[in-house]
Amino acid sequence: MPNFPNQIRASSSLIRRLRQRVANPGVLIQTRCFTTTEGHRPTIVHKRSLDILHDPWFNKGTAFSMTERDRLDLRGLLPPNVVSSDQQIERFMVDLKRLEVQARDGPSDPNALAKWRILNRLHDRNETMYYKVLIANIEEYAPIVYTPTVGIVCQNYSGLFRRPRGMYFSAEDRGEMMSMVYNWPADQVDMIVVTDGSRILGLGDLGVQGIGISIGKLDLYVAAAGINPQRVLPVMIDVGTNNEKLLKDPMYLGLQEHRLDGDEYVAVVDEFMEAVFTRWPHVIVQFEDFQSKWAFKLLQRYRNTYRMFNDDVQGTAGVAIAGLLGAVRAQGRPMIDFPKQKIVVAGAGSAGIGVLNAARKTMARMLGNNESAFDSARSQFWVVDAKGLITEDREDIDPDALPFARKVKEVGRQGLGEGASLAEVVRQVKPDVLLGLSAVGGLFSKEVLEAMKCSTSTRPAIFAMSNPTKNAECTPEEAFSIVGDNIIFASGSPFNDVNLGNGHIGHCNQGNNMYLFPGVGLGTLLSGSSIVSDGMLQAAAECLAAYMSEDDVINGKIYPSISSIRDITKQVAAAVVKEAIEEDLAEGYREMDARELKRLNKEEIEEYVQNNMWSPEYPTLVYKKE
């Protein structure tokens, strides 16, 4: 109790500092602040000479000042001319454009993979410069480090591997993981992306090569969310592979045995989770590209115990919800009309079921958030998988899909039955939205798209969300040419807009998970929430849905430009922090404790987030013996 008045004064002082920054952004405030300052204060290093030049975390190349060269024993190891980071980037970009074609291995090595190789080499030698380039050119290079090029990288990773990045926990490491985590050099890790390689994008089981997806996702955490790259960790859990081609490939770098299953599989993942949270209690773990069989089970197993979420189940759902709400706005209607939308969903895997559950909860909340509302929301969905329309007549129905199985009498009145084809369902239901999460390229055939012309919506929406590009259910050209100009189109992978003639453009909206997961991770980190709640995920989705202006959505733009990703992530993270505070989950971060967090208004939360986003600037390095 004696310290209580001091705490009040400290909090009041904090608020004054925040307000002063908002009012006078150019004023330098000399008092103690809560911001992250990596890159703006000297960094202590315990190595010198060539060891520094070979360390991508600290290497600056020719940008080392002469003072630093003397301090770190670098004089004579670099050309004498000291250049700025901007000059370094200019030189790199010239080389990149020149080497894009020359770096090809042959006709099978496409231009995108050549770009990935060049960027990866930069990443290997100078992380700060790598992220400077990535952030400055995010619209061009996000498709290189992430979807769709990351799919090609994962397919060829054994041949592309040059130097280690991340950690590998295998079935052979059982009993050793608790000690293994201390092999990673960082004392603090904020973000882990982990995969078991069982369902990489829509490409299937790629085994240990799936680590490429973890690396790509974390590149976006750094570029979009400003997570410090020294505090991220890509992880592969290698429990074998059922890919017969990899089992016979002498170049394959993973365990060449069939996948573990059942209790043995769970035991490996359990040991991994216990190990990483023992060393880094406040880390956030994002599960990525686990096959549907395990995605939901592991999410339910860990979500109330650890700070974790599954991007395929929850991230994809959030981005889809934002797009669906945007589609309602594009019809000139308020988002509260979302429960009136008729939605046909193609795909009942982890992504499809994740979207269905999230959309149903969103509708139910708008309808009053009671049992009746929840049941009413269920009736707005028709789910079609590889066997056709899912009804209660289906034998051996997946328990996760069961809540969305249509009643036989219900569909009978529409002239449909168990196993009805996608085209039949679309023709009879006349949906407002056709949502593809099937991983089957071209599933939205001419017949299906012709059926969408019967939609009762004033502006039907077609979401071809499967990745990578070759798995998209249809292209924007096909959708606009067959269904008509007055549609909303979104895809999971990037496509070019369509020229409709007469000066009109058919916008191809990319429903990219990168709009959401970096903000969810950053917001969870900065709130100090011990879990990632449904409310926090919902707040993120609604923030993204509201990001676009009315003019944008009326013109058919329901997702923002990737070039705005840092601002989008800041807004989403702030919404997540705000929701964590309202749910009484926030425990604070660093010097910002829970009580101080609760006193911040919306603008102050946004500034708190902004000030804790890492930017790629070279720090001053100071050598100190260990």
XYZ file of C-alpha atoms in Angstrom:
626
model
C 0.000 0.000 0.000
C 2.719 2.578 0.681
C 3.719 2.489 -3.022
C 0.176 2.977 -4.309
C 0.377 6.797 -4.785
C 3.682 6.357 -6.628
C 2.039 3.860 -8.956
C -0.731 6.339 -9.662
C 1.825 9.059 -10.401
C 3.786 6.719 -12.684
C 0.678 5.838 -14.642
C -0.382 9.475 -14.935
C 3.092 10.373 -16.102
C 2.920 7.630 -18.692
C -0.371 8.935 -20.051
C 1.051 12.459 -20.233
C 4.043 11.196 -22.214
C 1.750 9.365 -24.619
C -0.473 12.394 -25.118
C 2.537 14.617 -25.620
C 3.801 12.286 -28.340
C 0.439 12.273 -30.082
C 0.248 16.079 -29.955
C 3.926 16.669 -30.753
C 5.284 13.659 -32.654
C 8.539 15.483 -33.382
C 9.341 16.178 -29.731
C 12.003 13.971 -28.180
C 10.913 12.974 -24.692
C 13.835 12.315 -22.375
C 11.948 10.481 -19.618
C 11.855 6.712 -19.264
C 9.541 5.198 -21.828
C 8.018 1.787 -22.437
C 9.034 1.445 -26.068
C 11.201 -1.209 -27.632
C 14.475 0.398 -28.678
C 16.376 -2.398 -30.443
C 18.374 -0.881 -33.243
C 18.492 2.513 -31.499
C 20.877 1.765 -28.648
C 24.329 0.133 -28.606
C 24.281 -3.638 -28.849
C 26.793 -5.664 -26.841
C 28.465 -8.405 -28.886
C 30.883 -11.096 -27.770
C 32.650 -11.669 -31.064
C 34.933 -9.755 -33.377
C 36.730 -9.928 -36.717
C 35.507 -12.516 -39.251
C 33.066 -13.948 -36.702
C 31.076 -10.694 -36.895
C 31.153 -10.645 -40.703
C 29.873 -14.229 -40.807
C 27.011 -13.518 -38.390
C 23.896 -12.289 -40.264
C 22.417 -10.857 -37.050
C 25.233 -8.330 -36.634
C 26.926 -8.063 -40.024
C 26.680 -4.661 -41.708
C 29.119 -5.372 -44.525
C 30.595 -2.185 -45.960
C 28.357 -0.040 -43.697
C 30.586 -0.550 -40.633
C 31.980 2.841 -39.592
C 35.733 3.241 -39.203
C 35.277 3.512 -35.430
C 33.443 0.194 -35.374
C 36.051 -1.367 -37.668
C 38.740 -0.472 -35.142
C 36.607 -1.501 -32.167
C 35.705 -4.882 -33.692
C 39.026 -5.689 -35.410
C 37.515 -5.286 -38.878
C 40.027 -2.842 -40.360
C 41.531 -4.433 -43.446
C 38.805 -7.098 -43.692
C 36.508 -4.798 -45.686
C 37.057 -2.442 -48.625
C 38.007 0.989 -47.238
C 34.992 2.918 -48.518
C 32.215 3.185 -45.886
C 28.805 3.220 -47.563
C 25.353 3.934 -46.164
C 22.625 1.320 -45.858
C 20.684 3.105 -48.616
C 23.688 2.796 -50.932
C 23.980 -0.889 -50.052
C 20.339 -1.474 -50.931
C 20.630 0.452 -54.187
C 23.584 -1.727 -55.196
C 21.757 -4.898 -54.173
C 18.646 -3.986 -56.157
C 20.729 -3.386 -59.280
C 22.340 -6.801 -58.806
C 18.989 -8.419 -58.120
C 17.451 -7.197 -61.363
C 20.550 -8.306 -63.273
C 20.761 -11.718 -61.616
C 17.094 -12.686 -61.687
C 17.526 -14.430 -65.030
C 21.173 -15.460 -64.635
C 20.492 -17.231 -61.322
C 18.259 -19.813 -62.962
C 19.411 -23.416 -62.892
C 17.564 -24.096 -66.121
C 14.069 -24.166 -67.607
C 12.640 -25.882 -64.507
C 13.788 -23.061 -62.234
C 11.242 -20.243 -62.668
C 12.010 -16.581 -62.222
C 10.286 -16.458 -58.811
C 12.576 -19.165 -57.454
C 15.595 -17.293 -58.822
C 14.475 -14.224 -56.858
C 14.055 -16.395 -53.747
C 17.616 -17.699 -54.118
C 19.054 -14.196 -54.352
C 17.043 -12.893 -51.407
C 17.967 -15.973 -49.380
C 21.674 -15.315 -49.966
C 21.216 -11.789 -48.647
C 19.345 -13.189 -45.631
C 22.278 -15.515 -44.967
C 24.806 -12.715 -44.767
C 22.966 -9.597 -43.542
C 19.562 -9.832 -41.824
C 19.102 -6.103 -41.296
C 19.588 -5.318 -44.962
C 17.408 -8.268 -45.960
C 14.473 -6.910 -43.959
C 15.080 -3.369 -45.196
C 14.720 -4.659 -48.752
C 11.695 -6.804 -47.900
C 9.809 -4.036 -46.085
C 10.549 -1.430 -48.761
C 9.356 -3.790 -51.533
C 6.822 -5.885 -49.619
C 4.234 -5.977 -52.404
C 6.784 -7.406 -54.855
C 8.626 -9.754 -52.500
C 5.901 -11.083 -50.170
C 4.857 -13.529 -52.936
C 8.513 -14.613 -53.126
C 9.197 -15.299 -49.443
C 5.619 -16.535 -48.848
C 2.711 -17.726 -51.007
C 2.999 -18.819 -53.771
C 6.794 -19.189 -54.245
C 7.300 -20.740 -50.810
C 5.407 -23.770 -52.151
C 8.048 -24.297 -54.849
C 10.763 -23.779 -52.224
C 9.287 -26.427 -49.924
C 8.983 -28.917 -52.777
C 12.684 -28.474 -53.550
C 14.068 -27.645 -50.101
C 16.428 -30.620 -49.785
C 18.234 -29.432 -52.895
C 18.064 -25.740 -51.908
C 19.407 -26.216 -48.355
C 22.679 -24.324 -47.855
C 22.927 -23.328 -44.210
C 20.733 -24.065 -41.197
C 17.931 -21.712 -40.231
C 15.604 -22.739 -37.424
C 15.454 -25.951 -35.392
C 14.493 -29.530 -36.180
C 12.875 -31.756 -33.550
C 12.487 -35.317 -34.770
C 10.990 -38.578 -33.594
C 14.558 -39.673 -32.863
C 14.956 -36.826 -30.359
C 12.382 -38.158 -27.917
C 13.610 -37.641 -24.378
C 16.178 -35.031 -25.475
C 14.067 -31.992 -26.417
C 14.281 -30.278 -23.021
C 18.054 -30.004 -23.413
C 17.936 -29.409 -27.173
C 16.112 -26.084 -26.852
C 19.200 -24.657 -25.136
C 21.164 -25.216 -28.351
C 19.349 -22.223 -29.823
C 21.528 -19.140 -29.152
C 18.768 -16.622 -28.310
C 17.907 -16.199 -24.631
C 14.572 -14.660 -25.598
C 12.226 -15.948 -28.291
C 8.922 -14.150 -28.885
C 7.538 -16.091 -31.834
C 7.789 -19.679 -33.057
C 6.140 -20.990 -36.212
C 6.053 -24.792 -36.187
C 4.974 -27.325 -38.800
C 5.160 -31.086 -39.150
C 5.210 -30.799 -42.945
C 2.127 -32.977 -43.334
C 0.006 -30.573 -45.418
C 2.106 -27.786 -46.882
C -0.268 -25.336 -48.577
C -2.251 -27.540 -50.985
C 0.813 -29.590 -51.916
C 0.407 -32.432 -49.443
C 3.013 -34.183 -47.306
C 6.446 -32.621 -47.880
C 8.038 -33.915 -44.686
C 11.046 -32.044 -43.336
C 11.052 -29.765 -46.395
C 8.050 -27.998 -44.873
C 10.400 -25.907 -42.733
C 10.331 -23.455 -45.641
C 6.786 -22.446 -44.636
C 7.895 -21.701 -41.056
C 10.779 -19.563 -42.323
C 8.513 -17.683 -44.753
C 5.855 -16.960 -42.143
C 8.436 -15.585 -39.718
C 9.875 -13.347 -42.425
C 6.424 -11.769 -42.535
C 6.250 -11.517 -38.742
C 9.422 -9.437 -38.916
C 8.462 -7.391 -41.991
C 4.787 -6.823 -41.146
C 4.641 -6.945 -37.338
C 8.108 -5.748 -36.437
C 8.956 -8.787 -34.340
C 12.720 -8.634 -33.709
C 14.356 -11.189 -36.066
C 16.714 -12.248 -33.292
C 13.673 -13.431 -31.340
C 11.928 -15.612 -33.904
C 12.414 -19.348 -34.352
C 11.251 -21.505 -37.311
C 10.648 -25.112 -36.227
C 10.105 -28.421 -37.987
C 8.776 -31.423 -36.074
C 9.938 -34.350 -38.199
C 7.892 -37.451 -37.422
C 8.545 -39.054 -40.811
C 6.672 -38.748 -44.085
C 4.121 -40.771 -46.019
C 5.321 -39.263 -49.295
C 6.700 -42.328 -51.104
C 8.775 -40.183 -53.460
C 10.625 -38.598 -50.525
C 11.047 -41.962 -48.799
C 13.005 -43.150 -51.827
C 14.862 -39.904 -52.572
C 18.585 -40.111 -51.613
C 18.678 -36.287 -51.476
C 15.896 -36.071 -48.866
C 17.138 -34.548 -45.589
C 14.443 -35.831 -43.227
C 13.630 -39.131 -41.514
C 12.977 -41.697 -44.220
C 10.287 -43.613 -42.399
C 6.518 -43.465 -42.356
C 4.844 -40.916 -40.121
C 4.212 -41.605 -36.481
C 0.545 -41.729 -35.584
C -1.734 -41.899 -32.560
C -0.299 -41.559 -29.058
C 3.291 -41.728 -30.321
C 2.735 -38.674 -32.499
C 1.039 -36.717 -29.715
C 3.856 -37.578 -27.305
C 6.427 -35.988 -29.635
C 4.430 -32.763 -29.981
C 3.733 -32.707 -26.218
C 7.448 -32.968 -25.475
C 8.230 -30.161 -27.925
C 5.622 -27.820 -26.390
C 6.800 -28.506 -22.854
C 10.432 -27.902 -23.853
C 9.964 -24.564 -25.637
C 7.646 -23.135 -22.997
C 10.021 -24.233 -20.251
C 12.883 -22.238 -21.762
C 10.766 -19.360 -23.111
C 7.603 -19.161 -20.931
C 6.204 -16.133 -22.804
C 6.748 -17.356 -26.354
C 3.839 -17.561 -28.813
C 3.637 -20.681 -30.976
C 1.834 -20.592 -34.312
C 0.942 -24.021 -35.722
C 1.176 -24.099 -39.488
C 0.149 -26.610 -42.168
C -0.697 -29.594 -39.983
C -3.024 -32.066 -41.697
C -6.702 -31.727 -40.754
C -6.528 -34.948 -38.763
C -4.296 -33.246 -36.197
C -4.920 -29.513 -36.669
C -8.114 -29.376 -34.578
C -7.005 -31.958 -32.021
C -3.753 -30.178 -31.245
C -5.481 -26.782 -31.155
C -8.004 -28.010 -28.595
C -5.269 -29.813 -26.667
C -3.058 -26.759 -26.180
C -5.034 -23.559 -26.664
C -6.138 -23.167 -23.037
C -2.711 -24.031 -21.622
C -0.225 -22.313 -23.918
C 0.021 -19.090 -25.924
C -0.642 -20.692 -29.301
C -2.968 -20.645 -32.277
C -3.336 -22.477 -35.576
C -3.095 -20.191 -38.593
C -4.827 -22.594 -40.994
C -7.824 -23.013 -38.715
C -8.030 -19.598 -37.042
C -5.999 -17.257 -39.263
C -7.637 -18.391 -42.495
C -11.004 -18.154 -40.774
C -10.346 -14.590 -39.648
C -9.241 -13.424 -43.097
C -12.255 -15.134 -44.686
C -14.617 -13.519 -42.148
C -13.130 -10.111 -42.933
C -13.700 -10.763 -46.646
C -17.247 -12.015 -46.100
C -18.091 -8.922 -44.058
C -16.470 -6.810 -46.771
C -18.655 -8.507 -49.373
C -21.748 -7.503 -47.384
C -20.494 -3.902 -47.326
C -19.826 -4.068 -51.080
C -23.531 -4.806 -51.584
C -24.261 -1.455 -49.921
C -25.515 -3.152 -46.771
C -24.334 -2.889 -43.142
C -22.154 -5.683 -41.755
C -24.964 -6.559 -39.330
C -26.760 -8.107 -42.351
C -24.127 -10.844 -42.533
C -26.450 -13.493 -40.940
C -28.732 -13.204 -43.985
C -26.019 -14.401 -46.406
C -26.412 -17.833 -48.026
C -22.960 -19.397 -48.266
C -21.875 -22.509 -50.178
C -18.511 -23.787 -48.938
C -16.380 -26.099 -51.086
C -13.941 -27.920 -48.807
C -14.268 -29.473 -45.360
C -10.615 -29.720 -44.300
C -9.021 -27.789 -41.433
C -9.300 -24.452 -43.276
C -12.905 -25.029 -44.406
C -14.157 -26.140 -40.993
C -12.226 -23.324 -39.324
C -13.969 -20.757 -41.515
C -17.361 -22.376 -40.971
C -17.015 -22.310 -37.187
C -15.827 -18.702 -37.162
C -18.540 -17.527 -39.586
C -21.224 -19.279 -37.559
C -20.003 -17.652 -34.334
C -19.932 -14.245 -36.018
C -23.491 -14.644 -37.283
C -24.680 -15.939 -33.914
C -23.189 -12.967 -32.079
C -24.969 -10.588 -34.448
C -28.229 -12.457 -33.827
C -28.046 -12.256 -30.040
C -25.381 -14.831 -29.132
C -27.787 -17.408 -27.704
C -28.568 -21.035 -28.540
C -31.345 -20.082 -30.940
C -29.029 -17.666 -32.774
C -26.319 -20.326 -33.010
C -28.760 -22.826 -34.515
C -30.181 -20.262 -36.901
C -26.679 -19.377 -38.132
C -25.978 -23.028 -38.984
C -28.752 -23.019 -41.568
C -26.924 -20.423 -43.705
C -24.210 -22.886 -44.849
C -24.130 -25.671 -47.432
C -20.880 -27.671 -47.269
C -19.599 -29.688 -50.209
C -16.538 -31.949 -49.981
C -14.989 -34.494 -52.351
C -18.076 -36.719 -51.900
C -20.555 -33.923 -52.573
C -23.060 -32.164 -50.332
C -22.725 -33.210 -46.701
C -26.024 -34.251 -45.150
C -27.019 -36.241 -42.072
C -27.329 -39.281 -44.366
C -23.539 -39.340 -44.798
C -21.870 -42.470 -43.385
C -18.731 -42.051 -41.239
C -19.157 -38.308 -41.222
C -16.218 -36.285 -39.897
C -17.172 -35.136 -36.364
C -15.868 -31.631 -37.146
C -18.181 -31.393 -40.179
C -21.226 -32.921 -38.442
C -22.618 -29.592 -37.106
C -22.901 -28.365 -40.708
C -24.515 -31.473 -42.203
C -27.834 -30.480 -43.765
C -31.031 -32.153 -42.654
C -32.312 -34.548 -45.334
C -35.856 -33.114 -45.385
C -34.434 -29.621 -45.580
C -32.352 -30.230 -48.707
C -35.040 -32.479 -50.191
C -37.303 -29.462 -50.501
C -34.562 -27.832 -52.566
C -34.279 -30.846 -54.857
C -30.954 -31.882 -53.338
C -29.705 -34.972 -51.551
C -26.634 -36.494 -49.951
C -23.627 -36.184 -52.250
C -25.177 -33.617 -54.605
C -22.526 -32.035 -56.827
C -21.207 -28.526 -56.273
C -22.872 -27.293 -59.467
C -26.247 -28.746 -58.349
C -25.955 -27.133 -54.918
C -25.061 -23.728 -56.353
C -27.871 -23.944 -58.898
C -30.522 -24.782 -56.277
C -29.326 -22.665 -53.342
C -28.562 -19.541 -55.432
C -25.989 -18.413 -52.811
C -24.721 -14.945 -52.026
C -21.220 -16.380 -51.591
C -19.326 -19.285 -53.136
C -16.341 -19.972 -50.878
C -13.550 -22.303 -52.031
C -11.201 -23.905 -49.487
C -10.789 -27.225 -51.256
C -7.147 -27.171 -52.484
C -8.542 -28.449 -55.829
C -7.431 -26.266 -58.712
C -10.188 -25.438 -61.198
C -12.976 -26.804 -58.987
C -15.135 -23.810 -59.885
C -15.693 -25.062 -63.415
C -17.645 -23.294 -66.128
C -20.743 -25.243 -65.016
C -20.343 -24.101 -61.403
C -19.715 -20.492 -62.372
C -22.674 -20.522 -64.784
C -24.804 -21.701 -61.856
C -23.605 -18.684 -59.818
C -25.328 -16.425 -62.350
C -28.582 -17.558 -60.681
C -27.522 -16.035 -57.340
C -30.202 -13.966 -55.674
C -27.571 -11.519 -54.433
C -27.313 -8.066 -55.961
C -23.539 -8.623 -55.991
C -22.477 -12.265 -55.611
C -19.051 -13.030 -54.146
C -16.646 -15.726 -55.326
C -13.773 -16.644 -53.027
C -11.183 -18.971 -54.604
C -9.013 -19.151 -51.497
C -6.867 -22.262 -51.958
C -3.079 -21.968 -52.217
C -0.724 -22.043 -54.024
C -1.823 -20.450 -57.311
C -2.310 -23.723 -59.175
C -4.780 -24.851 -56.506
C -7.048 -21.802 -56.828
C -10.605 -22.947 -57.539
C -10.784 -20.523 -60.469
C -9.035 -17.470 -61.860
C -10.465 -13.936 -61.711
C -10.662 -13.894 -65.522
C -12.897 -16.981 -65.460
C -15.106 -15.578 -62.702
C -15.643 -12.155 -64.284
C -16.071 -13.460 -67.841
C -18.630 -16.137 -66.907
C -20.552 -14.714 -63.926
C -20.387 -11.071 -64.951
C -18.727 -7.770 -64.098
C -20.810 -7.098 -60.987
C -19.174 -9.639 -58.672
C -16.747 -9.561 -55.778
C -13.711 -11.775 -56.332
C -11.066 -12.859 -53.836
C -8.312 -15.445 -53.935
C -5.698 -16.859 -51.587
C -2.784 -16.347 -53.977
C -2.034 -13.125 -55.860
C -3.632 -12.541 -59.284
C -3.640 -9.444 -61.449
C -6.764 -7.311 -61.700
C -8.938 -7.908 -64.757
C -9.526 -5.265 -67.417
C -13.271 -5.373 -68.021
C -13.187 -2.753 -70.796
C -14.733 0.707 -70.904
C -12.293 1.829 -68.228
C -13.660 -0.628 -65.658
C -11.457 -2.893 -63.565
C -12.398 -6.201 -61.962
C -10.502 -6.178 -58.685
C -8.794 -9.351 -57.565
C -8.677 -9.202 -53.775
C -6.039 -11.394 -52.175
C -7.436 -12.907 -48.975
C -3.951 -13.381 -47.600
C -3.416 -14.659 -44.062
C -0.586 -12.160 -43.714
C -3.228 -9.481 -43.139
C -4.076 -11.143 -39.841
C -1.576 -13.526 -38.252
C 1.238 -10.956 -37.735
C -1.191 -8.662 -35.915
C -2.614 -11.514 -33.837
C 0.893 -12.547 -32.783
C 2.062 -8.990 -32.071
C -1.114 -8.088 -30.200
C -0.879 -11.224 -28.059
C 2.773 -10.460 -27.279
C 2.178 -6.829 -26.321
C -0.953 -7.542 -24.290
C 0.785 -10.296 -22.333
C -2.331 -12.445 -22.658
C -1.674 -16.019 -21.556
C -3.917 -17.412 -24.318
C -5.171 -16.423 -27.765
C -8.922 -16.203 -27.213
C -11.741 -16.432 -29.753
C -12.597 -12.831 -28.896
C -9.079 -11.648 -29.757
C -9.251 -13.441 -33.121
C -12.706 -12.024 -33.785
C -11.512 -8.504 -32.958
C -8.672 -8.943 -35.451
C -11.059 -10.056 -38.215
C -13.505 -7.218 -37.594
C -10.661 -4.686 -37.558
C -9.502 -5.936 -40.961
C -13.065 -5.853 -42.316
C -13.474 -2.222 -41.225
C -10.082 -1.128 -42.584
C -11.353 -0.437 -46.115
C -13.201 2.799 -46.871
C -16.784 2.825 -48.159
C -15.598 3.971 -51.578
C -13.145 1.071 -51.750
C -15.704 -1.628 -50.948
C -18.303 -0.177 -53.323
C -15.633 -0.388 -56.031
C -15.084 -4.046 -55.228
C -12.000 -3.770 -53.007
C -12.546 -5.763 -49.823
C -8.906 -6.302 -48.834
C -6.248 -3.592 -48.608
C -3.001 -3.344 -50.551
C -0.109 -5.433 -49.247
C 1.964 -2.235 -49.410
C 0.057 -1.044 -46.308
C 0.863 -4.182 -44.324
C 2.734 -2.495 -41.449
C -0.151 -0.096 -40.823
C -2.709 -2.895 -41.158
C -0.754 -5.017 -38.690
C -0.520 -2.116 -36.246
C -4.307 -1.646 -36.347
C -5.012 -5.373 -35.995
C -2.532 -5.742 -33.121
C -4.092 -2.763 -31.351
C -7.547 -4.357 -31.711
C -6.176 -7.608 -30.252
C -4.596 -5.761 -27.304
C -7.851 -3.870 -26.674
C -9.876 -7.092 -26.699
C -7.402 -8.832 -24.370
C -7.789 -5.913 -21.944
C -11.593 -6.074 -22.141
C -11.559 -9.843 -21.521
C -9.242 -9.267 -18.536
C -6.579 -11.455 -20.145
C -3.872 -8.777 -20.504
C -0.960 -9.191 -18.108
C 1.280 -6.516 -19.621
C 4.570 -6.506 -21.491
C 7.939 -5.323 -20.226
C 7.491 -2.043 -18.347
C 3.848 -1.707 -19.375
C 1.950 -3.615 -16.697
C -1.709 -4.642 -16.837
C -2.933 -1.619 -14.871
C -1.180 0.829 -17.180
C -2.518 -1.002 -20.231
C -6.077 -0.634 -18.959
C -5.661 3.133 -18.732
C -4.730 3.581 -22.393
C -7.323 4.809 -24.876
C -7.563 3.552 -28.478
C -5.049 6.043 -29.896
C -2.582 5.396 -27.085
C -2.820 1.634 -27.622
C -2.012 2.151 -31.304
C 1.027 4.249 -30.402
C 2.118 1.651 -27.846
C 1.987 -0.959 -30.624
C 3.792 1.285 -33.116
C 6.609 2.006 -30.668
C 7.164 -1.701 -30.066
C 7.546 -2.654 -33.727
C 11.156 -3.384 -34.674
C 12.589 -1.550 -37.677
C 15.682 -2.678 -39.589
C 18.318 -0.127 -38.591
C 21.961 -0.944 -37.979
C 22.740 -0.684 -34.242
C 26.062 0.549 -32.906
C 28.047 -2.540 -31.896
C 30.207 -2.622 -28.774
C 32.530 -5.560 -28.075
C 32.670 -7.076 -24.600
C 34.396 -10.245 -23.514
C 32.050 -12.905 -22.203
